PDB file of C-alpha atoms in Angstrom:
ATOM      1  CA  GLN A 122      18.336   5.071   5.120  1.00 93.00           C
ATOM      2  CA  VAL A 123      14.535   5.287   5.326  1.00 95.00           C
ATOM      3  CA  THR A 124      12.809   2.443   7.173  1.00 96.00           C
ATOM      4  CA  LEU A 125       9.436   1.807   8.599  1.00 97.00           C
ATOM      5  CA  THR A 126       8.922  -1.024  11.101  1.00 97.00           C
ATOM      6  CA  GLU A 127       5.556  -2.287  12.294  1.00 98.00           C
ATOM      7  CA  SER A 128       5.037  -3.891  15.695  1.00 98.00           C
ATOM      8  CA  GLY A 129       2.095  -5.176  17.720  1.00 97.00           C
ATOM      9  CA  PRO A 130       0.549  -8.267  19.109  1.00 98.00           C
ATOM     10  CA  ALA A 131       0.379 -11.371  16.918  1.00 97.00           C
ATOM     11  CA  LEU A 132      -2.866 -12.547  18.513  1.00 98.00           C
ATOM     12  CA  VAL A 133      -5.770 -10.512  19.728  1.00 98.00           C
ATOM     13  CA  ARG A 134      -9.093 -11.725  21.179  1.00 98.00           C
ATOM     14  CA  PRO A 135     -12.430 -10.729  19.626  1.00 97.00           C
ATOM     15  CA  THR A 136     -13.885  -7.426  21.029  1.00 97.00           C
ATOM     16  CA  GLN A 137     -10.419  -6.300  22.242  1.00 98.00           C
ATOM     17  CA  THR A 138      -8.601  -3.208  20.974  1.00 98.00           C
ATOM     18  CA  LEU A 139      -5.643  -3.703  18.677  1.00 98.00           C
ATOM     19  CA  THR A 140      -2.723  -1.296  18.961  1.00 98.00           C
ATOM     20  CA  LEU A 141      -0.081  -1.174  16.305  1.00 98.00           C
ATOM     21  CA  THR A 142       3.032   0.943  16.155  1.00 98.00           C
ATOM     22  CA  CYS A 143       4.995   2.052  13.133  1.00 98.00           C
ATOM     23  CA  SER A 144       8.506   3.145  14.027  1.00 98.00           C
ATOM     24  CA  VAL A 145      10.141   5.247  11.320  1.00 98.00           C
ATOM     25  CA  SER A 146      13.712   6.182  10.718  1.00 97.00           C
ATOM     26  CA  GLY A 147      15.545   8.264   8.109  1.00 96.00           C
ATOM     27  CA  PHE A 148      12.914  11.016   8.036  1.00 96.00           C
ATOM     28  CA  PHE A 149      10.786  13.120  10.358  1.00 96.00           C
ATOM     29  CA  LEU A 150       7.055  12.941  10.710  1.00 97.00           C
ATOM     30  CA  THR A 151       6.836  16.745  10.889  1.00 95.00           C
ATOM     31  CA  THR A 152       8.658  17.380   7.626  1.00 94.00           C
ATOM     32  CA  SER A 153       6.492  19.273   5.181  1.00 94.00           C
ATOM     33  CA  ALA A 154       4.623  17.019   2.764  1.00 94.00           C
ATOM     34  CA  ILE A 155       5.285  13.837   4.619  1.00 96.00           C
ATOM     35  CA  CYS A 156       2.402  11.486   5.335  1.00 97.00           C
ATOM     36  CA  VAL A 157       2.235   8.037   6.910  1.00 98.00           C
ATOM     37  CA  SER A 158      -0.578   5.585   6.285  1.00 97.00           C
ATOM     38  CA  TRP A 159      -1.671   2.218   7.503  1.00 98.00           C
ATOM     39  CA  ILE A 160      -2.770  -0.473   5.068  1.00 97.00           C
ATOM     40  CA  ARG A 161      -3.844  -4.044   5.716  1.00 97.00           C
ATOM     41  CA  GLN A 162      -4.126  -7.273   3.759  1.00 95.00           C
ATOM     42  CA  PRO A 163      -6.285 -10.157   4.980  1.00 95.00           C
ATOM     43  CA  PRO A 164      -5.044 -13.562   3.889  1.00 93.00           C
ATOM     44  CA  GLY A 165      -5.819 -14.104   0.238  1.00 89.00           C
ATOM     45  CA  LYS A 166      -7.483 -10.737  -0.146  1.00 91.00           C
ATOM     46  CA  ALA A 167      -6.687  -7.342  -1.516  1.00 91.00           C
ATOM     47  CA  LEU A 168      -4.846  -4.465   0.185  1.00 94.00           C
ATOM     48  CA  GLU A 169      -7.080  -2.128   2.053  1.00 96.00           C
ATOM     49  CA  TRP A 170      -6.150   1.449   2.968  1.00 96.00           C
ATOM     50  CA  LEU A 171      -7.035   2.263   6.565  1.00 98.00           C
ATOM     51  CA  ALA A 172      -5.787   5.665   7.799  1.00 97.00           C
ATOM     52  CA  LEU A 173      -3.417   8.455   7.116  1.00 97.00           C
ATOM     53  CA  ILE A 174      -1.691  11.133   9.255  1.00 97.00           C
ATOM     54  CA  ASP A 175       0.041  14.098   7.659  1.00 96.00           C
ATOM     55  CA  TRP A 176       2.854  16.397   8.673  1.00 96.00           C
ATOM     56  CA  ASN A 177       0.392  18.842  10.253  1.00 96.00           C
ATOM     57  CA  ASP A 178      -1.094  16.054  12.414  1.00 96.00           C
ATOM     58  CA  ASP A 179      -4.285  16.011  10.237  1.00 96.00           C
ATOM     59  CA  LYS A 180      -5.900  12.626  10.147  1.00 97.00           C
ATOM     60  CA  TYR A 181      -7.947  10.793   7.584  1.00 96.00           C
ATOM     61  CA  TYR A 182      -9.785   7.487   7.791  1.00 97.00           C
ATOM     62  CA  SER A 183     -11.328   4.763   5.658  1.00 96.00           C
ATOM     63  CA  THR A 184     -15.014   5.471   5.463  1.00 94.00           C
ATOM     64  CA  SER A 185     -15.905   1.863   6.308  1.00 94.00           C
ATOM     65  CA  LEU A 186     -13.698   1.720   9.416  1.00 96.00           C
ATOM     66  CA  LYS A 187     -13.560   5.229  10.689  1.00 95.00           C
ATOM     67  CA  THR A 188     -15.698   4.597  13.764  1.00 97.00           C
ATOM     68  CA  ARG A 189     -13.211   2.002  14.906  1.00 98.00           C
ATOM     69  CA  LEU A 190      -9.864   3.511  13.929  1.00 98.00           C
ATOM     70  CA  THR A 191      -7.623   6.142  15.559  1.00 98.00           C
ATOM     71  CA  ILE A 192      -4.304   7.149  14.114  1.00 98.00           C
ATOM     72  CA  SER A 193      -1.839   9.249  16.106  1.00 98.00           C
ATOM     73  CA  ARG A 194       1.832   9.999  16.355  1.00 98.00           C
ATOM     74  CA  ASP A 195       4.602  10.488  18.859  1.00 97.00           C
ATOM     75  CA  THR A 196       7.105  12.728  17.191  1.00 96.00           C
ATOM     76  CA  SER A 197       9.644  12.382  20.043  1.00 96.00           C
ATOM     77  CA  LYS A 198       9.735   8.633  19.264  1.00 97.00           C
ATOM     78  CA  ASN A 199       9.183   8.891  15.530  1.00 96.00           C
ATOM     79  CA  GLN A 200       6.221   6.586  15.788  1.00 98.00           C
ATOM     80  CA  VAL A 201       2.765   6.424  14.270  1.00 98.00           C
ATOM     81  CA  VAL A 202       0.224   4.399  16.219  1.00 98.00           C
ATOM     82  CA  LEU A 203      -2.977   2.878  14.978  1.00 98.00           C
ATOM     83  CA  THR A 204      -5.735   1.578  17.217  1.00 98.00           C
ATOM     84  CA  LEU A 205      -8.633  -0.566  16.021  1.00 98.00           C
ATOM     85  CA  THR A 206     -11.350  -1.148  18.485  1.00 98.00           C
ATOM     86  CA  ASN A 207     -13.746  -4.102  18.895  1.00 97.00           C
ATOM     87  CA  VAL A 208     -11.754  -6.467  16.642  1.00 98.00           C
ATOM     88  CA  ASP A 209     -13.325  -9.408  14.926  1.00 97.00           C
ATOM     89  CA  PRO A 210     -11.853 -12.390  13.119  1.00 97.00           C
ATOM     90  CA  VAL A 211     -12.352 -10.529   9.840  1.00 97.00           C
ATOM     91  CA  ASP A 212      -9.697  -8.095  11.070  1.00 98.00           C
ATOM     92  CA  THR A 213      -7.128 -10.861  10.760  1.00 98.00           C
ATOM     93  CA  ALA A 214      -4.502  -9.429   8.330  1.00 97.00           C
ATOM     94  CA  THR A 215      -1.006  -8.321   7.765  1.00 97.00           C
ATOM     95  CA  TYR A 216      -0.841  -4.615   8.730  1.00 98.00           C
ATOM     96  CA  TYR A 217       1.584  -2.369   6.914  1.00 98.00           C
ATOM     97  CA  CYS A 218       2.602   1.167   7.317  1.00 98.00           C
ATOM     98  CA  GLY A 219       3.735   3.256   4.366  1.00 97.00           C
ATOM     99  CA  ARG A 220       5.270   6.664   3.765  1.00 97.00           C
ATOM    100  CA  ILE A 221       4.088   9.224   1.248  1.00 95.00           C
ATOM    101  CA  ILE A 222       6.478  11.982   0.254  1.00 91.00           C
ATOM    102  CA  ASN A 223       5.241  15.098  -1.600  1.00 88.00           C
ATOM    103  CA  CYS A 224       1.926  14.217   0.046  1.00 89.00           C
ATOM    104  CA  PRO A 225      -0.840  14.361  -1.216  1.00 86.00           C
ATOM    105  CA  LEU A 226       0.434  14.494  -4.781  1.00 87.00           C
ATOM    106  CA  TRP A 227       2.313  11.170  -4.698  1.00 89.00           C
ATOM    107  CA  THR A 228       1.759   7.777  -3.165  1.00 91.00           C
ATOM    108  CA  PHE A 229       3.493   5.253  -0.956  1.00 95.00           C
ATOM    109  CA  ASP A 230       7.190   5.171  -1.739  1.00 95.00           C
ATOM    110  CA  ILE A 231       8.419   3.034   1.150  1.00 96.00           C
ATOM    111  CA  TRP A 232       6.557   0.383   3.101  1.00 96.00           C
ATOM    112  CA  GLY A 233       7.336  -1.632   6.193  1.00 96.00           C
ATOM    113  CA  GLN A 234       7.477  -5.370   6.061  1.00 95.00           C
ATOM    114  CA  GLY A 235       4.237  -5.674   7.890  1.00 96.00           C
ATOM    115  CA  THR A 236       3.069  -7.318  11.017  1.00 97.00           C
ATOM    116  CA  MET A 237       0.606 -10.268  10.983  1.00 97.00           C
ATOM    117  CA  VAL A 238      -2.285 -10.017  13.339  1.00 98.00           C
ATOM    118  CA  THR A 239      -4.700 -12.877  14.081  1.00 98.00           C
ATOM    119  CA  VAL A 240      -7.998 -12.258  15.783  1.00 98.00           C
ATOM    120  CA  SER A 241      -9.228 -15.422  17.455  1.00 96.00           C
ATOM    121  CA  SER A 242     -10.605 -16.636  20.683  1.00 95.00           C
TER     122      SER A 242
ATOM    123  CA  GLU B 236     -15.273   4.225  -3.851  1.00 92.00           C
ATOM    124  CA  ILE B 237     -13.116   3.660  -6.946  1.00 95.00           C
ATOM    125  CA  VAL B 238     -12.884  -0.040  -7.656  1.00 97.00           C
ATOM    126  CA  MET B 239      -9.583  -1.327  -9.191  1.00 97.00           C
ATOM    127  CA  THR B 240      -9.751  -4.574 -11.195  1.00 98.00           C
ATOM    128  CA  GLN B 241      -6.635  -6.342 -12.259  1.00 98.00           C
ATOM    129  CA  SER B 242      -6.393  -9.003 -14.889  1.00 95.00           C
ATOM    130  CA  PRO B 243      -5.411 -11.714 -15.207  1.00 97.00           C
ATOM    131  CA  ALA B 244      -5.420 -13.095 -11.702  1.00 97.00           C
ATOM    132  CA  THR B 245      -2.529 -15.325 -12.567  1.00 97.00           C
ATOM    133  CA  LEU B 246      -0.100 -14.982 -15.448  1.00 97.00           C
ATOM    134  CA  SER B 247       2.308 -17.717 -16.422  1.00 97.00           C
ATOM    135  CA  VAL B 248       5.335 -16.516 -18.385  1.00 96.00           C
ATOM    136  CA  SER B 249       8.743 -17.941 -19.192  1.00 96.00           C
ATOM    137  CA  PRO B 250      11.914 -16.248 -18.005  1.00 95.00           C
ATOM    138  CA  GLY B 251      13.211 -13.912 -20.689  1.00 96.00           C
ATOM    139  CA  ASP B 252       9.732 -13.257 -22.077  1.00 97.00           C
ATOM    140  CA  ARG B 253       7.495 -10.226 -21.613  1.00 97.00           C
ATOM    141  CA  ALA B 254       4.602  -9.971 -19.180  1.00 97.00           C
ATOM    142  CA  THR B 255       1.674  -7.569 -19.647  1.00 98.00           C
ATOM    143  CA  LEU B 256      -0.521  -6.872 -16.657  1.00 98.00           C
ATOM    144  CA  SER B 257      -3.763  -4.853 -16.761  1.00 98.00           C
ATOM    145  CA  CYS B 258      -5.515  -2.663 -14.283  1.00 98.00           C
ATOM    146  CA  ARG B 259      -8.866  -0.996 -14.736  1.00 98.00           C
ATOM    147  CA  ALA B 260     -10.439   1.711 -12.617  1.00 98.00           C
ATOM    148  CA  SER B 261     -14.206   2.030 -12.175  1.00 98.00           C
ATOM    149  CA  GLN B 262     -13.858   5.789 -12.878  1.00 97.00           C
ATOM    150  CA  SER B 263     -11.119   8.023 -14.152  1.00 97.00           C
ATOM    151  CA  VAL B 264      -8.131   8.330 -11.875  1.00 97.00           C
ATOM    152  CA  ASN B 265      -6.278  10.549 -14.374  1.00 95.00           C
ATOM    153  CA  ARG B 266      -2.673   9.371 -14.113  1.00 97.00           C
ATOM    154  CA  LYS B 267      -2.733   8.836 -10.361  1.00 97.00           C
ATOM    155  CA  LEU B 268      -1.937   5.135 -10.646  1.00 97.00           C
ATOM    156  CA  ALA B 269       0.878   3.221  -8.963  1.00 98.00           C
ATOM    157  CA  TRP B 270       2.187  -0.319  -9.354  1.00 98.00           C
ATOM    158  CA  TYR B 271       3.806  -2.372  -6.548  1.00 98.00           C
ATOM    159  CA  GLN B 272       5.618  -5.641  -6.342  1.00 97.00           C
ATOM    160  CA  GLY B 273       4.813  -7.915  -3.407  1.00 95.00           C
ATOM    161  CA  LYS B 274       6.738 -10.860  -2.181  1.00 93.00           C
ATOM    162  CA  PRO B 275       5.967 -13.012   0.971  1.00 88.00           C
ATOM    163  CA  GLY B 276       7.530 -11.586   4.059  1.00 86.00           C
ATOM    164  CA  GLN B 277       8.815  -8.469   2.303  1.00 90.00           C
ATOM    165  CA  ALA B 278       7.683  -4.892   2.153  1.00 89.00           C
ATOM    166  CA  PRO B 279       5.715  -4.039  -1.023  1.00 92.00           C
ATOM    167  CA  ARG B 280       8.001  -2.258  -3.464  1.00 96.00           C
ATOM    168  CA  LEU B 281       6.902   0.711  -5.429  1.00 97.00           C
ATOM    169  CA  LEU B 282       7.703   0.249  -9.103  1.00 98.00           C
ATOM    170  CA  ILE B 283       5.739   2.843 -11.009  1.00 98.00           C
ATOM    171  CA  TYR B 284       3.843   5.996 -10.036  1.00 97.00           C
ATOM    172  CA  GLY B 285       2.099   8.641 -12.096  1.00 96.00           C
ATOM    173  CA  ALA B 286       1.075   5.691 -14.335  1.00 98.00           C
ATOM    174  CA  SER B 287       4.460   5.662 -16.157  1.00 98.00           C
ATOM    175  CA  THR B 288       7.264   7.021 -13.940  1.00 97.00           C
ATOM    176  CA  ARG B 289       9.647   4.451 -12.641  1.00 97.00           C
ATOM    177  CA  ALA B 290      10.460   4.773  -8.972  1.00 96.00           C
ATOM    178  CA  THR B 291      14.010   5.177  -7.831  1.00 94.00           C
ATOM    179  CA  GLY B 292      16.194   2.148  -8.545  1.00 96.00           C
ATOM    180  CA  ILE B 293      13.615   0.336 -10.645  1.00 97.00           C
ATOM    181  CA  PRO B 294      15.118  -1.329 -13.759  1.00 97.00           C
ATOM    182  CA  ALA B 295      14.123  -0.075 -17.175  1.00 97.00           C
ATOM    183  CA  ARG B 296      12.514  -3.471 -17.985  1.00 97.00           C
ATOM    184  CA  PHE B 297       9.502  -2.280 -15.949  1.00 98.00           C
ATOM    185  CA  SER B 298       7.292   0.179 -17.740  1.00 98.00           C
ATOM    186  CA  GLY B 299       3.849   1.539 -17.149  1.00 98.00           C
ATOM    187  CA  SER B 300       1.287   3.109 -19.410  1.00 98.00           C
ATOM    188  CA  GLY B 301      -2.301   4.350 -19.534  1.00 98.00           C
ATOM    189  CA  SER B 302      -4.466   7.064 -18.165  1.00 97.00           C
ATOM    190  CA  GLY B 303      -8.041   7.559 -17.088  1.00 97.00           C
ATOM    191  CA  THR B 304      -9.355   4.068 -16.439  1.00 98.00           C
ATOM    192  CA  GLU B 305      -7.067   1.675 -18.287  1.00 98.00           C
ATOM    193  CA  PHE B 306      -3.488   0.972 -17.262  1.00 98.00           C
ATOM    194  CA  THR B 307      -0.816  -1.551 -18.148  1.00 98.00           C
ATOM    195  CA  LEU B 308       2.414  -2.714 -16.501  1.00 98.00           C
ATOM    196  CA  THR B 309       4.875  -4.387 -18.849  1.00 98.00           C
ATOM    197  CA  ILE B 310       7.892  -6.323 -17.678  1.00 98.00           C
ATOM    198  CA  SER B 311      10.307  -7.092 -20.477  1.00 97.00           C
ATOM    199  CA  GLY B 312      12.961  -9.780 -20.309  1.00 95.00           C
ATOM    200  CA  LEU B 313      11.594 -11.450 -17.172  1.00 96.00           C
ATOM    201  CA  GLN B 314      14.126 -12.392 -14.608  1.00 96.00           C
ATOM    202  CA  SER B 315      13.765 -14.861 -11.782  1.00 94.00           C
ATOM    203  CA  GLU B 316      13.352 -12.172  -9.175  1.00 95.00           C
ATOM    204  CA  ASP B 317      10.402 -10.705 -11.045  1.00 97.00           C
ATOM    205  CA  PHE B 318       8.078 -13.548 -10.229  1.00 95.00           C
ATOM    206  CA  ALA B 319       5.854 -12.116  -7.545  1.00 96.00           C
ATOM    207  CA  VAL B 320       2.418 -10.561  -7.072  1.00 97.00           C
ATOM    208  CA  TYR B 321       1.787  -7.172  -8.624  1.00 98.00           C
ATOM    209  CA  TYR B 322      -0.738  -4.651  -7.346  1.00 98.00           C
ATOM    210  CA  CYS B 323      -2.117  -1.429  -8.816  1.00 98.00           C
ATOM    211  CA  GLN B 324      -3.335   1.410  -6.647  1.00 97.00           C
ATOM    212  CA  GLN B 325      -5.088   4.659  -7.344  1.00 97.00           C
ATOM    213  CA  TYR B 326      -4.419   7.838  -5.415  1.00 96.00           C
ATOM    214  CA  ASN B 327      -6.573  10.288  -7.283  1.00 94.00           C
ATOM    215  CA  ASN B 328      -8.698  11.417  -4.328  1.00 88.00           C
ATOM    216  CA  TRP B 329      -8.129  13.944  -1.587  1.00 86.00           C
ATOM    217  CA  PRO B 330      -9.095  13.565   1.233  1.00 89.00           C
ATOM    218  CA  PRO B 331      -7.519  10.134   0.580  1.00 89.00           C
ATOM    219  CA  MET B 332      -9.516   7.104  -0.272  1.00 91.00           C
ATOM    220  CA  TYR B 333      -6.819   4.948  -1.761  1.00 95.00           C
ATOM    221  CA  THR B 334      -7.871   1.623  -3.363  1.00 96.00           C
ATOM    222  CA  PHE B 335      -5.913  -1.301  -4.584  1.00 97.00           C
ATOM    223  CA  GLY B 336      -6.439  -3.983  -7.154  1.00 97.00           C
ATOM    224  CA  GLN B 337      -6.654  -7.572  -5.972  1.00 96.00           C
ATOM    225  CA  GLY B 338      -3.326  -8.433  -7.554  1.00 97.00           C
ATOM    226  CA  THR B 339      -1.902 -10.370 -10.426  1.00 98.00           C
ATOM    227  CA  LYS B 340       0.379 -13.306  -9.583  1.00 97.00           C
ATOM    228  CA  LEU B 341       3.179 -13.655 -12.036  1.00 97.00           C
ATOM    229  CA  GLU B 342       4.448 -17.215 -12.088  1.00 96.00           C
ATOM    230  CA  ILE B 343       7.089 -19.129 -13.906  1.00 92.00           C
ATOM    231  CA  LYS B 344       5.851 -21.023 -16.912  1.00 90.00           C
TER     232      LYS B 344
END
């Protein structure tokens, strides 16, 4: 069974760095044509794509956030990690990870349930 | 950036009836368009990809159509579990610059 599970802090202070982990099971991050992405959704707002890492460990970022984002993976743990530096209350959102098979031709087939992050002092 | 616009924002439909949801792209995305169902506290669920292909396990009452800039999701014979928020998403670009619509809330009339 394929699952993705997000984890991370529920509360982060402004200017701090947010680190989120996506733990995957049922597939391998190094399998050809597999990608994993992070997407977020602020309360009452649209989904926003953040970053993607592919099976070759190539990385891609949202243009608007690329200076603050880093995506990486630990294949021994089957985890994809996202860091967001210098957080602000506008970064308050539910953060999701999603898998893409047959990447880049297809889109997200499985998502995690998301983890809610609040940025507040 | 390709802007995705969904309409209406809220749609009230009676169980058993048909719902028609629209999604418009600011420029052509060919058929690289997906629809997702979102419910509170749950993972978004892929319904349709390639504008009209149902994802694995998705009932036939869900259908998608369109190409270029205009897309439609139709849900026939609405069931109670179908009342949710629906999002469209384009994936036409590589390197990726995926964008989503703001969602249509499908509520019980």
